[in-house]
N, CA and C atoms as an extended XYZ file, in Angstrom:
534
Properties=species:S:1:pos:R:3:atomname:S:1:resname:S:1:resid:I:1 pbc="F F F"
N       -20.882       27.435      -28.557 N   MET     1
C       -21.901       26.986      -27.438 CA  MET     1
C       -21.419       26.346      -26.369 C   MET     1
N       -20.325       25.510      -26.681 N   ALA     2
C       -19.648       24.967      -25.327 CA  ALA     2
C       -19.302       26.066      -24.451 C   ALA     2
N       -18.755       27.176      -24.970 N   ASP     3
C       -18.179       28.223      -24.104 CA  ASP     3
C       -19.257       28.857      -23.334 C   ASP     3
N       -20.409       28.941      -23.777 N   SER     4
C       -21.338       29.551      -23.102 CA  SER     4
C       -21.736       28.802      -21.769 C   SER     4
N       -21.511       27.416      -21.845 N   ALA     5
C       -21.733       26.638      -20.674 CA  ALA     5
C       -20.897       26.674      -19.580 C   ALA     5
N       -19.831       27.178      -19.678 N   VAL     6
C       -18.861       27.597      -18.844 CA  VAL     6
C       -18.850       28.668      -18.242 C   VAL     6
N       -19.243       29.173      -16.867 N   HIS     7
C       -19.242       30.311      -16.216 CA  HIS     7
C       -17.791       30.703      -15.280 C   HIS     7
N       -17.697       31.700      -15.044 N   THR     8
C       -16.839       31.874      -14.123 CA  THR     8
C       -17.357       31.876      -12.872 C   THR     8
N       -16.473       31.588      -11.914 N   THR     9
C       -16.850       31.507      -10.394 CA  THR     9
C       -17.093       32.848       -9.920 C   THR     9
N       -18.259       32.901       -9.375 N   ARG    10
C       -18.943       34.182       -8.754 CA  ARG    10
C       -19.441       34.026       -7.303 C   ARG    10
N       -19.756       34.798       -6.431 N   SER    11
C       -20.469       34.787       -5.569 CA  SER    11
C       -21.879       34.753       -5.365 C   SER    11
N       -22.624       33.849       -4.947 N   GLY    12
C       -23.879       33.825       -4.793 CA  GLY    12
C       -24.630       34.727       -3.739 C   GLY    12
N       -25.816       34.951       -3.429 N   PRO    13
C       -26.366       35.941       -2.493 CA  PRO    13
C       -26.023       35.568       -1.309 C   PRO    13
N       -25.419       34.379       -0.843 N   ASP    14
C       -25.183       34.027        0.597 CA  ASP    14
C       -23.726       34.263        0.722 C   ASP    14
N       -23.146       34.563       -0.342 N   GLY    15
C       -21.561       34.583       -0.289 CA  GLY    15
C       -21.064       33.324       -0.561 C   GLY    15
N       -21.618       32.426       -0.712 N   GLU    16
C       -21.278       30.868       -1.248 CA  GLU    16
C       -20.711       31.166       -2.684 C   GLU    16
N       -19.679       30.514       -3.069 N   ALA    17
C       -19.291       30.739       -4.276 CA  ALA    17
C       -19.879       29.562       -5.251 C   ALA    17
N       -20.428       30.152       -6.473 N   THR    18
C       -21.374       29.394       -7.592 CA  THR    18
C       -20.670       29.205       -8.581 C   THR    18
N       -20.967       28.273       -9.162 N   LEU    19
C       -20.462       27.971      -10.768 CA  LEU    19
C       -21.630       27.910      -11.733 C   LEU    19
N       -22.055       28.405      -12.588 N   GLY    20
C       -23.231       28.513      -13.371 CA  GLY    20
C       -24.461       28.491      -12.709 C   GLY    20
N       -24.429       29.131      -11.486 N   GLY    21
C       -25.806       29.196      -10.808 CA  GLY    21
C       -25.867       27.985       -9.577 C   GLY    21
N       -25.030       27.168       -9.803 N   THR    22
C       -24.955       26.083       -8.690 CA  THR    22
C       -24.101       26.231       -7.860 C   THR    22
N       -24.291       26.058       -6.568 N   SER    23
C       -22.884       26.118       -5.706 CA  SER    23
C       -22.133       25.160       -5.578 C   SER    23
N       -20.705       25.440       -5.688 N   ILE    24
C       -19.580       24.579       -5.796 CA  ILE    24
C       -19.539       23.829       -4.558 C   ILE    24
N       -20.239       24.177       -3.650 N   ALA    25
C       -20.271       23.019       -2.336 CA  ALA    25
C       -21.273       22.084       -2.749 C   ALA    25
N       -22.566       22.468       -3.433 N   ALA    26
C       -23.396       21.431       -3.763 CA  ALA    26
C       -22.973       20.555       -4.979 C   ALA    26
N       -22.168       20.986       -5.890 N   LEU    27
C       -21.374       20.385       -6.943 CA  LEU    27
C       -20.599       18.924       -6.342 C   LEU    27
N       -19.833       19.578       -5.094 N   ILE    28
C       -18.776       18.696       -4.659 CA  ILE    28
C       -19.617       17.632       -3.620 C   ILE    28
N       -20.818       18.109       -3.085 N   ARG    29
C       -21.462       16.976       -2.371 CA  ARG    29
C       -22.155       16.195       -3.318 C   ARG    29
N       -22.860       16.469       -4.513 N   SER    30
C       -23.458       15.566       -5.010 CA  SER    30
C       -22.609       14.497       -5.965 C   SER    30
N       -21.129       14.680       -6.242 N   ALA    31
C       -20.705       13.773       -6.815 CA  ALA    31
C       -19.226       13.307       -5.854 C   ALA    31
N       -19.451       13.446       -4.571 N   ARG    32
C       -18.365       13.198       -3.574 CA  ARG    32
C       -18.141       11.706       -3.573 C   ARG    32
N       -19.339       10.751       -3.192 N   PRO    33
C       -19.151        9.496       -3.252 CA  PRO    33
C       -18.378        8.749       -4.271 C   PRO    33
N       -18.315        8.977       -5.341 N   GLU    34
C       -17.859        8.333       -6.491 CA  GLU    34
C       -16.539        9.002       -6.718 C   GLU    34
N       -16.544       10.249       -6.434 N   MET    35
C       -15.303       10.746       -6.306 CA  MET    35
C       -14.367       10.409       -5.500 C   MET    35
N       -14.862       10.336       -3.966 N   ARG    36
C       -13.856        9.683       -3.024 CA  ARG    36
C       -13.365        8.460       -3.164 C   ARG    36
N       -14.472        7.701       -3.810 N   ILE    37
C       -13.892        6.410       -3.836 CA  ILE    37
C       -12.738        6.434       -5.077 C   ILE    37
N       -13.040        6.822       -6.120 N   ALA    38
C       -12.028        7.032       -7.164 CA  ALA    38
C       -10.508        7.443       -6.567 C   ALA    38
N       -10.760        8.622       -5.567 N   ARG    39
C        -9.342        9.271       -5.334 CA  ARG    39
C        -8.606        8.218       -4.472 C   ARG    39
N        -9.589        7.684       -3.509 N   ILE    40
C        -8.900        6.447       -2.514 CA  ILE    40
C        -8.364        5.488       -3.505 C   ILE    40
N        -8.677        4.961       -4.445 N   ALA    41
C        -8.313        4.094       -5.216 CA  ALA    41
C        -7.261        4.561       -6.111 C   ALA    41
N        -6.905        5.514       -6.743 N   ALA    42
C        -6.073        6.344       -7.424 CA  ALA    42
C        -4.872        6.199       -6.360 C   ALA    42
N        -5.306        7.138       -4.769 N   VAL    43
C        -4.112        7.122       -3.819 CA  VAL    43
C        -3.660        5.839       -3.651 C   VAL    43
N        -4.519        4.664       -3.254 N   THR    44
C        -3.917        3.211       -2.932 CA  THR    44
C        -3.153        2.821       -4.123 C   THR    44
N        -3.255        2.943       -5.252 N   ALA    45
C        -2.651        2.677       -6.415 CA  ALA    45
C        -1.190        3.216       -6.734 C   ALA    45
N        -1.125        4.410       -6.194 N   GLY    46
C         0.115        5.173       -6.179 CA  GLY    46
C         0.902        4.682       -4.855 C   GLY    46
N         0.196        4.312       -3.951 N   LEU    47
C         0.852        3.853       -2.703 CA  LEU    47
C         1.655        2.644       -3.164 C   LEU    47
N         0.813        1.454       -4.035 N   VAL    48
C         1.069        0.487       -4.161 CA  VAL    48
C         2.329        0.391       -5.179 C   VAL    48
N         2.672        1.214       -6.058 N   ALA    49
C         3.491        1.541       -6.835 CA  ALA    49
C         4.762        2.161       -6.165 C   ALA    49
N         4.442        3.214       -5.514 N   THR    50
C         5.677        3.600       -4.655 CA  THR    50
C         6.197        2.543       -3.714 C   THR    50
N         5.281        1.640       -2.767 N   GLY    51
C         5.947        0.494       -2.200 CA  GLY    51
C         6.822       -0.700       -2.818 C   GLY    51
N         6.461       -0.808       -4.395 N   ALA    52
C         6.849       -1.735       -5.031 CA  ALA    52
C         8.360       -1.051       -5.446 C   ALA    52
N         8.485        0.030       -5.823 N   VAL    53
C         9.695        0.749       -6.421 CA  VAL    53
C        10.651        0.932       -5.125 C   VAL    53
N        10.048        1.526       -4.027 N   VAL    54
C        10.855        1.478       -2.879 CA  VAL    54
C        11.371        0.186       -2.407 C   VAL    54
N        10.492       -0.921       -2.191 N   GLY    55
C        10.862       -2.066       -1.823 CA  GLY    55
C        12.003       -2.747       -2.657 C   GLY    55
N        11.850       -2.676       -4.143 N   ALA    56
C        12.655       -3.033       -5.027 CA  ALA    56
C        14.190       -2.342       -4.456 C   ALA    56
N        14.019       -1.181       -4.345 N   ALA    57
C        15.391       -0.635       -4.158 CA  ALA    57
C        16.109       -0.968       -2.729 C   ALA    57
N        15.365       -1.003       -1.904 N   VAL    58
C        15.710       -1.332       -0.560 CA  VAL    58
C        16.352       -3.200       -0.596 C   VAL    58
N        15.515       -3.906       -1.327 N   GLY    59
C        15.878       -5.152       -1.319 CA  GLY    59
C        17.297       -5.105       -1.985 C   GLY    59
N        17.216       -4.472       -3.135 N   ALA    60
C        18.807       -4.735       -3.945 CA  ALA    60
C        19.798       -4.201       -2.884 C   ALA    60
N        19.603       -3.011       -2.270 N   LEU    61
C        20.602       -2.263       -1.622 CA  LEU    61
C        20.889       -3.382       -0.263 C   LEU    61
N        19.855       -4.105        0.165 N   MET    62
C        20.308       -5.166        1.034 CA  MET    62
C        20.965       -6.211        0.931 C   MET    62
N        20.717       -6.717       -0.629 N   MET    63
C        21.644       -7.885       -0.863 CA  MET    63
C        23.074       -7.489       -1.301 C   MET    63
N        22.968       -5.945       -1.825 N   SER    64
C        24.360       -5.224       -2.035 CA  SER    64
C        25.448       -5.199       -0.757 C   SER    64
N        24.652       -4.977        0.413 N   LEU    65
C        25.440       -5.005        1.506 CA  LEU    65
C        25.638       -6.437        2.026 C   LEU    65
N        24.710       -7.308        1.815 N   LEU    66
C        25.096       -9.007        2.004 CA  LEU    66
C        26.360       -9.423        1.070 C   LEU    66
N        26.353       -8.928       -0.210 N   LEU    67
C        27.498       -8.909       -0.860 CA  LEU    67
C        28.838       -8.568       -0.771 C   LEU    67
N        28.606       -7.323        0.026 N   LEU    68
C        29.745       -6.651        0.660 CA  LEU    68
C        30.523       -7.690        2.087 C   LEU    68
N        29.492       -7.792        2.506 N   VAL    69
C        30.108       -8.598        3.872 CA  VAL    69
C        30.403      -10.071        3.308 C   VAL    69
N        29.710      -10.628        2.439 N   LEU    70
C        30.669      -11.966        1.812 CA  LEU    70
C        31.504      -11.903        1.071 C   LEU    70
N        31.835      -10.679        0.462 N   GLY    71
C        32.789      -10.567       -0.193 CA  GLY    71
C        34.028      -10.362        0.693 C   GLY    71
N        34.037       -9.663        1.817 N   PHE    72
C        35.175       -9.901        2.843 CA  PHE    72
C        35.398      -11.067        3.106 C   PHE    72
N        34.379      -11.852        3.302 N   ILE    73
C        34.587      -13.422        4.205 CA  ILE    73
C        35.024      -14.165        3.338 C   ILE    73
N        34.425      -14.373        2.101 N   GLU    74
C        34.499      -15.716        1.267 CA  GLU    74
C        35.324      -15.247       -0.358 C   GLU    74
N        35.503      -13.669       -0.656 N   GLY    75
C        36.166      -13.271       -1.725 CA  GLY    75
C        34.848      -12.722       -2.463 C   GLY    75
N        35.553      -12.222       -3.431 N   VAL    76
C        34.444      -11.431       -4.655 CA  VAL    76
C        33.523      -12.614       -5.297 C   VAL    76
N        32.370      -12.479       -5.325 N   PRO    77
C        31.384      -13.419       -6.058 CA  PRO    77
C        31.470      -13.020       -7.739 C   PRO    77
N        31.338      -13.968       -8.370 N   GLU    78
C        31.231      -13.671       -9.961 CA  GLU    78
C        30.378      -12.624      -10.210 C   GLU    78
N        30.452      -11.825      -11.263 N   LEU    79
C        29.374      -10.870      -11.624 CA  LEU    79
C        28.142      -11.592      -11.859 C   LEU    79
N        27.657      -12.492      -12.331 N   TRP    80
C        26.278      -12.888      -12.653 CA  TRP    80
C        25.682      -13.394      -11.408 C   TRP    80
N        26.537      -13.864      -10.482 N   GLU    81
C        26.144      -14.436       -9.203 CA  GLU    81
C        25.447      -13.190       -8.429 C   GLU    81
N        26.624      -12.205       -8.578 N   ALA    82
C        26.381      -10.951       -7.705 CA  ALA    82
C        24.854      -10.210       -8.410 C   ALA    82
N        24.920      -10.478       -9.636 N   LEU    83
C        23.636       -9.729      -10.438 CA  LEU    83
C        22.316      -10.082      -10.020 C   LEU    83
N        22.418      -11.820       -9.937 N   GLY    84
C        21.449      -12.547       -9.682 CA  GLY    84
C        20.963      -12.319       -8.257 C   GLY    84
N        21.774      -12.159       -7.269 N   LEU    85
C        21.410      -11.895       -6.268 CA  LEU    85
C        20.847      -10.320       -5.843 C   LEU    85
N        21.363       -9.086       -6.749 N   LEU    86
C        20.513       -8.220       -6.534 CA  LEU    86
C        19.207       -8.342       -6.967 C   LEU    86
N        19.256       -9.055       -8.302 N   LEU    87
C        17.633       -8.902       -8.653 CA  LEU    87
C        16.782       -9.559       -7.695 C   LEU    87
N        17.341      -10.799       -7.200 N   PHE    88
C        16.652      -11.758       -6.229 CA  PHE    88
C        16.029      -10.784       -4.947 C   PHE    88
N        16.834      -10.043       -4.439 N   GLY    89
C        16.506       -9.141       -3.395 CA  GLY    89
C        15.505       -8.077       -3.935 C   GLY    89
N        15.796       -7.536       -4.990 N   ALA    90
C        14.669       -6.472       -5.627 CA  ALA    90
C        13.193       -7.291       -6.321 C   ALA    90
N        13.216       -8.383       -6.570 N   CYS    91
C        12.236       -8.996       -6.977 CA  CYS    91
C        11.620       -9.553       -5.723 C   CYS    91
N        12.315       -9.817       -4.491 N   PHE    92
C        11.692      -10.524       -3.347 CA  PHE    92
C        10.990       -9.278       -2.435 C   PHE    92
N        11.665       -8.113       -2.548 N   ALA    93
C        11.365       -7.166       -1.752 CA  ALA    93
C        10.243       -5.988       -2.047 C   ALA    93
N        10.178       -5.958       -3.610 N   ALA    94
C         9.134       -5.382       -4.401 CA  ALA    94
C         7.765       -5.637       -3.962 C   ALA    94
N         7.289       -7.122       -3.927 N   PRO    95
C         5.845       -7.340       -3.532 CA  PRO    95
C         5.600       -7.113       -2.257 C   PRO    95
N         6.520       -7.134       -1.558 N   VAL    96
C         6.346       -7.186        0.102 CA  VAL    96
C         6.050       -5.637       -0.066 C   VAL    96
N         6.885       -4.694       -0.559 N   GLY    97
C         6.575       -3.016       -0.327 CA  GLY    97
C         5.163       -2.697       -0.930 C   GLY    97
N         5.037       -3.432       -1.794 N   ALA    98
C         3.598       -3.037       -2.609 CA  ALA    98
C         2.406       -3.716       -1.477 C   ALA    98
N         2.855       -4.677       -0.980 N   VAL    99
C         1.821       -4.933        0.102 CA  VAL    99
C         1.858       -4.084        1.360 C   VAL    99
N         3.082       -3.998        1.947 N   LEU   100
C         2.638       -3.601        3.313 CA  LEU   100
C         3.072       -2.160        3.312 C   LEU   100
N         3.479       -1.336        2.122 N   GLY   101
C         3.511        0.331        2.081 CA  GLY   101
C         2.062        0.505        2.312 C   GLY   101
N         1.139        0.304        1.316 N   PRO   102
C        -0.385        0.783        1.274 CA  PRO   102
C        -1.049        0.562        2.891 C   PRO   102
N        -0.748       -0.811        3.141 N   ILE   103
C        -1.247       -0.950        4.177 CA  ILE   103
C        -1.107        0.056        5.531 C   ILE   103
N         0.138       -0.236        5.752 N   VAL   104
C         0.792        0.624        6.824 CA  VAL   104
C         0.616        2.375        6.596 C   VAL   104
N         0.441        2.653        5.189 N   ALA   105
C         0.392        4.064        5.077 CA  ALA   105
C        -1.127        4.560        5.499 C   ALA   105
N        -1.943        3.621        5.138 N   TRP   106
C        -3.433        3.795        5.572 CA  TRP   106
C        -3.602        3.715        6.932 C   TRP   106
N        -2.989        2.767        7.554 N   LEU   107
C        -3.563        2.411        8.936 CA  LEU   107
C        -2.883        3.571        9.951 C   LEU   107
N        -1.580        3.445        9.663 N   LEU   108
C        -0.776        4.021       10.583 CA  LEU   108
C        -0.305        5.554       10.298 C   LEU   108
N        -0.094        5.899        8.951 N   MET   109
C         0.472        6.815        8.624 CA  MET   109
C        -0.172        7.922        7.951 C   MET   109
N        -1.597        8.104        7.784 N   ARG   110
C        -2.288        8.801        7.175 CA  ARG   110
C        -1.962       10.706        7.290 C   ARG   110
N        -1.188       10.945        8.263 N   HIS   111
C        -1.055       12.153        8.598 CA  HIS   111
C         0.384       12.437        8.205 C   HIS   111
N         1.035       11.615        7.809 N   VAL   112
C         2.571       11.799        7.728 CA  VAL   112
C         3.161       12.067        5.967 C   VAL   112
N         3.735       12.800        5.684 N   PRO   113
C         3.997       13.318        4.310 CA  PRO   113
C         4.665       11.976        3.607 C   PRO   113
N         4.392       11.719        2.505 N   LEU   114
C         4.346       10.700        1.654 CA  LEU   114
C         6.102       10.243        1.764 C   LEU   114
N         6.887       11.578        1.245 N   TRP   115
C         8.403       11.546        1.489 CA  TRP   115
C         9.071       11.102        2.555 C   TRP   115
N         8.018       11.399        3.970 N   GLU   116
C         8.775       11.273        5.028 CA  GLU   116
C         8.406        9.949        5.695 C   GLU   116
N         7.340        9.104        5.167 N   ALA   117
C         6.908        7.755        5.237 CA  ALA   117
C         8.047        7.034        4.347 C   ALA   117
N         8.281        7.161        3.453 N   VAL   118
C         9.240        6.606        2.482 CA  VAL   118
C        10.516        6.290        3.023 C   VAL   118
N        10.914        7.710        3.277 N   ARG   119
C        12.524        7.763        3.683 CA  ARG   119
C        12.478        6.995        5.196 C   ARG   119
N        11.910        7.457        6.023 N   GLY   120
C        11.679        6.712        7.345 CA  GLY   120
C        11.534        5.154        7.031 C   GLY   120
N        10.640        4.577        6.780 N   THR   121
C        10.487        3.183        6.472 CA  THR   121
C        11.422        2.545        5.569 C   THR   121
N        12.358        3.376        4.914 N   ALA   122
C        13.441        2.626        4.096 CA  ALA   122
C        14.468        2.661        5.056 C   ALA   122
N        14.845        3.427        5.623 N   LEU   123
C        15.808        3.845        6.396 CA  LEU   123
C        15.661        2.563        7.875 C   LEU   123
N        14.745        2.597        8.169 N   GLY   124
C        14.247        1.633        9.177 CA  GLY   124
C        14.699        0.418        8.910 C   GLY   124
N        14.183        0.021        7.613 N   THR   125
C        14.374       -1.481        7.079 CA  THR   125
C        15.985       -1.655        6.824 C   THR   125
N        16.514       -0.618        5.924 N   ILE   126
C        17.791       -0.943        5.830 CA  ILE   126
C        18.776       -0.964        7.208 C   ILE   126
N        18.507       -0.251        8.095 N   ALA   127
C        19.149       -0.145        9.427 CA  ALA   127
C        19.029       -1.568       10.134 C   ALA   127
N        18.062       -1.832       10.341 N   ALA   128
C        17.722       -3.228       11.091 CA  ALA   128
C        17.721       -4.185       10.303 C   ALA   128
N        17.530       -4.511        9.103 N   GLY   129
C        17.976       -5.645        7.937 CA  GLY   129
C        19.685       -5.669        8.283 C   GLY   129
N        20.402       -4.786        8.172 N   THR   130
C        21.799       -4.553        8.207 CA  THR   130
C        22.313       -5.313        9.272 C   THR   130
N        21.723       -5.085       10.314 N   VAL   131
C        22.028       -5.283       11.899 CA  VAL   131
C        21.814       -7.065       11.846 C   VAL   131
N        20.542       -7.153       11.313 N   GLY   132
C        19.852       -8.467       11.118 CA  GLY   132
C        20.966       -9.698       10.031 C   GLY   132
N        21.258       -8.890        9.130 N   MET   133
C        22.166       -9.842        8.422 CA  MET   133
C        23.352       -9.801        8.809 C   MET   133
N        23.850       -8.946        9.251 N   LEU   134
C        25.145       -9.225       10.114 CA  LEU   134
C        25.432      -10.446       11.290 C   LEU   134
N        24.138      -10.382       11.889 N   ALA   135
C        23.880      -11.088       13.056 CA  ALA   135
C        23.525      -12.858       12.799 C   ALA   135
N        22.453      -12.613       11.676 N   GLY   136
C        21.763      -13.995       11.782 CA  GLY   136
C        21.666      -14.222       10.045 C   GLY   136
N        22.529      -13.296        9.040 N   GLY   137
C        22.535      -14.251        7.620 CA  GLY   137
C        21.303      -13.279        7.078 C   GLY   137
N        21.078      -14.093        5.843 N   PRO   138
C        19.775      -13.619        5.186 CA  PRO   138
C        18.421      -13.437        5.703 C   PRO   138
N        17.882      -14.534        6.543 N   PHE   139
C        17.269      -14.999        7.503 CA  PHE   139
C        17.040      -13.534        8.620 C   PHE   139
N        18.259      -13.439        9.331 N   GLY   140
C        18.227      -12.513       10.108 CA  GLY   140
C        17.745      -11.203        9.890 C   GLY   140
N        18.307      -10.656        8.210 N   GLY   141
C        18.023       -9.626        7.970 CA  GLY   141
C        16.639       -9.293        7.552 C   GLY   141
N        15.982      -10.296        6.951 N   LEU   142
C        14.571      -10.179        6.976 CA  LEU   142
C        13.542      -10.060        7.677 C   LEU   142
N        14.072      -10.818        8.950 N   VAL   143
C        12.970      -10.511       10.211 CA  VAL   143
C        13.317       -9.225       10.897 C   VAL   143
N        14.542       -8.853       10.912 N   LEU   144
C        14.785       -7.550       11.630 CA  LEU   144
C        14.479       -6.305       10.637 C   LEU   144
N        14.664       -6.642        9.174 N   GLY   145
C        14.012       -5.773        8.378 CA  GLY   145
C        12.735       -5.479        8.455 C   GLY   145
N        11.888       -6.489        8.327 N   LEU   146
C        10.469       -6.175        8.744 CA  LEU   146
C        10.380       -5.520       10.132 C   LEU   146
N        10.836       -5.997       11.386 N   LEU   147
C        10.914       -5.416       12.704 CA  LEU   147
C        11.114       -3.944       12.470 C   LEU   147
N        12.331       -3.295       11.855 N   GLY   148
C        12.607       -1.933       11.407 CA  GLY   148
C        11.686       -1.439       10.737 C   GLY   148
N        10.974       -2.180        9.679 N   PHE   149
C        10.010       -1.552        8.674 CA  PHE   149
C         8.843       -1.010        9.855 C   PHE   149
N         8.280       -1.856       10.767 N   GLY   150
C         7.235       -1.726       11.350 CA  GLY   150
C         7.654       -0.492       12.589 C   GLY   150
N         8.822       -0.563       13.184 N   THR   151
C         9.250        0.056       14.261 CA  THR   151
C         9.145        1.483       13.394 C   THR   151
N         9.514        1.822       12.640 N   ALA   152
C         9.805        3.194       11.950 CA  ALA   152
C         8.767        3.711       11.322 C   ALA   152
N         7.276        2.635       11.054 N   ALA   153
C         6.146        3.264       10.646 CA  ALA   153
C         5.412        3.831       11.916 C   ALA   153
N         5.702        2.828       13.089 N   LEU   154
C         5.212        3.233       14.326 CA  LEU   154
C         5.673        4.453       14.908 C   LEU   154
N         6.886        4.647       14.832 N   SER   155
C         7.563        5.996       15.019 CA  SER   155
C         7.097        7.133       14.614 C   SER   155
N         7.021        7.050       13.344 N   LEU   156
C         6.277        7.823       12.456 CA  LEU   156
C         4.889        8.326       12.992 C   LEU   156
N         4.307        7.373       12.902 N   CYS   157
C         2.772        7.548       13.485 CA  CYS   157
C         2.669        8.395       14.742 C   CYS   157
N         3.682        8.317       15.774 N   ILE   158
C         3.621        8.519       16.972 CA  ILE   158
C         4.176        9.813       17.173 C   ILE   158
N         5.338       10.244       16.323 N   HIS   159
C         5.971       11.542       16.497 CA  HIS   159
C         6.083       12.489       15.540 C   HIS   159
N         5.081       12.040       14.625 N   THR   160
C         4.481       13.288       13.668 CA  THR   160
C         3.501       13.973       13.647 C   THR   160
N         3.456       15.345       14.010 N   PRO   161
C         2.270       16.259       14.590 CA  PRO   161
C         1.028       15.887       13.812 C   PRO   161
N         0.053       15.930       13.782 N   ARG   162
C        -1.268       15.956       13.053 CA  ARG   162
C        -1.743       17.256       12.853 C   ARG   162
N        -2.186       17.279       11.644 N   ARG   163
C        -2.544       18.490       11.394 CA  ARG   163
C        -3.737       18.466       11.942 C   ARG   163
N        -4.467       20.102       12.136 N   GLU   164
C        -5.879       20.301       12.480 CA  GLU   164
C        -6.729       19.843       11.420 C   GLU   164
N        -8.133       19.571       11.830 N   GLN   165
C        -9.005       19.491       10.789 CA  GLN   165
C        -9.364       20.610       10.053 C   GLN   165
N        -9.918       20.166        8.801 N   ALA   166
C       -10.460       21.939        7.898 CA  ALA   166
C       -11.720       22.566        8.647 C   ALA   166
N       -11.277       23.372        9.622 N   THR   167
C       -12.004       24.379       10.334 CA  THR   167
C       -11.807       25.789        9.688 C   THR   167
N       -11.138       25.940        8.721 N   GLY   168
C       -10.702       27.354        8.416 CA  GLY   168
C        -9.492       27.959        9.209 C   GLY   168
N        -9.121       27.613       10.082 N   ALA   169
C        -8.176       27.990       10.809 CA  ALA   169
C        -6.791       27.593       10.251 C   ALA   169
N        -5.702       28.163       10.406 N   PRO   170
C        -4.743       28.319        9.532 CA  PRO   170
C        -3.752       27.008       10.120 C   PRO   170
N        -2.896       26.257        9.506 N   VAL   171
C        -2.375       24.803       10.159 CA  VAL   171
C        -0.807       25.192        9.681 C   VAL   171
N        -0.025       25.308       10.375 N   GLY   172
C         1.221       24.960       10.152 CA  GLY   172
C         1.899       26.306       10.625 C   GLY   172
N         3.259       26.891        9.635 N   PRO   173
C         3.805       27.870       10.214 CA  PRO   173
C         2.934       29.295       10.249 C   PRO   173
N         1.916       29.037        9.523 N   ALA   174
C         0.889       30.307        9.725 CA  ALA   174
C         0.245       30.566       11.100 C   ALA   174
N         0.184       29.668       12.031 N   LEU   175
C         0.245       29.955       13.377 CA  LEU   175
C         1.106       30.273       14.154 C   LEU   175
N         2.194       30.586       13.626 N   LEU   176
C         3.360       31.355       14.664 CA  LEU   176
C         3.175       32.579       14.776 C   LEU   176
N         3.623       33.375       15.910 N   PRO   177
C         3.357       34.850       15.812 CA  PRO   177
C         4.637       35.233       15.024 C   PRO   177
N         3.979       36.745       14.297 N   GLU   178
C         4.893       37.480       13.443 CA  GLU   178
C         5.840       38.141       14.052 C   GLU   178
């Protein structure tokens, strides 16, 4: 009986796709507000998780760079001290990434592919943070790292081309002449 309730998609009298006699567009319109809120929540949760993981990785990498610099200046630190610093960097940067990642993604980089946004902001943070750490120690690394993150996000916002709205026209490589 359950199989009879599922109908294959077919075309209605006006050419609109139907599912069980009801147009698919009508089904989407009727469920859209709830689905949209759920989708936004799911995407935001994914951005929070991605920001936390990438933030932790960037924080640990920044602390490893600090350890490398300190190792040349003051000698190699003890293993537990080094692991503690790496853990501190990861634990400090994970919540920063979890908060700033979704905010910047929703406000500035909605049209930027996720992999490009992650790569660009992580590299901007690492590059500027390294310069800051060499110039001003951990505080300089924090300040310039945040500035590097913001600069990278703004640069991606400005320089990534926006896709056309869903008008039915092809977007991207399909626009190129053959």
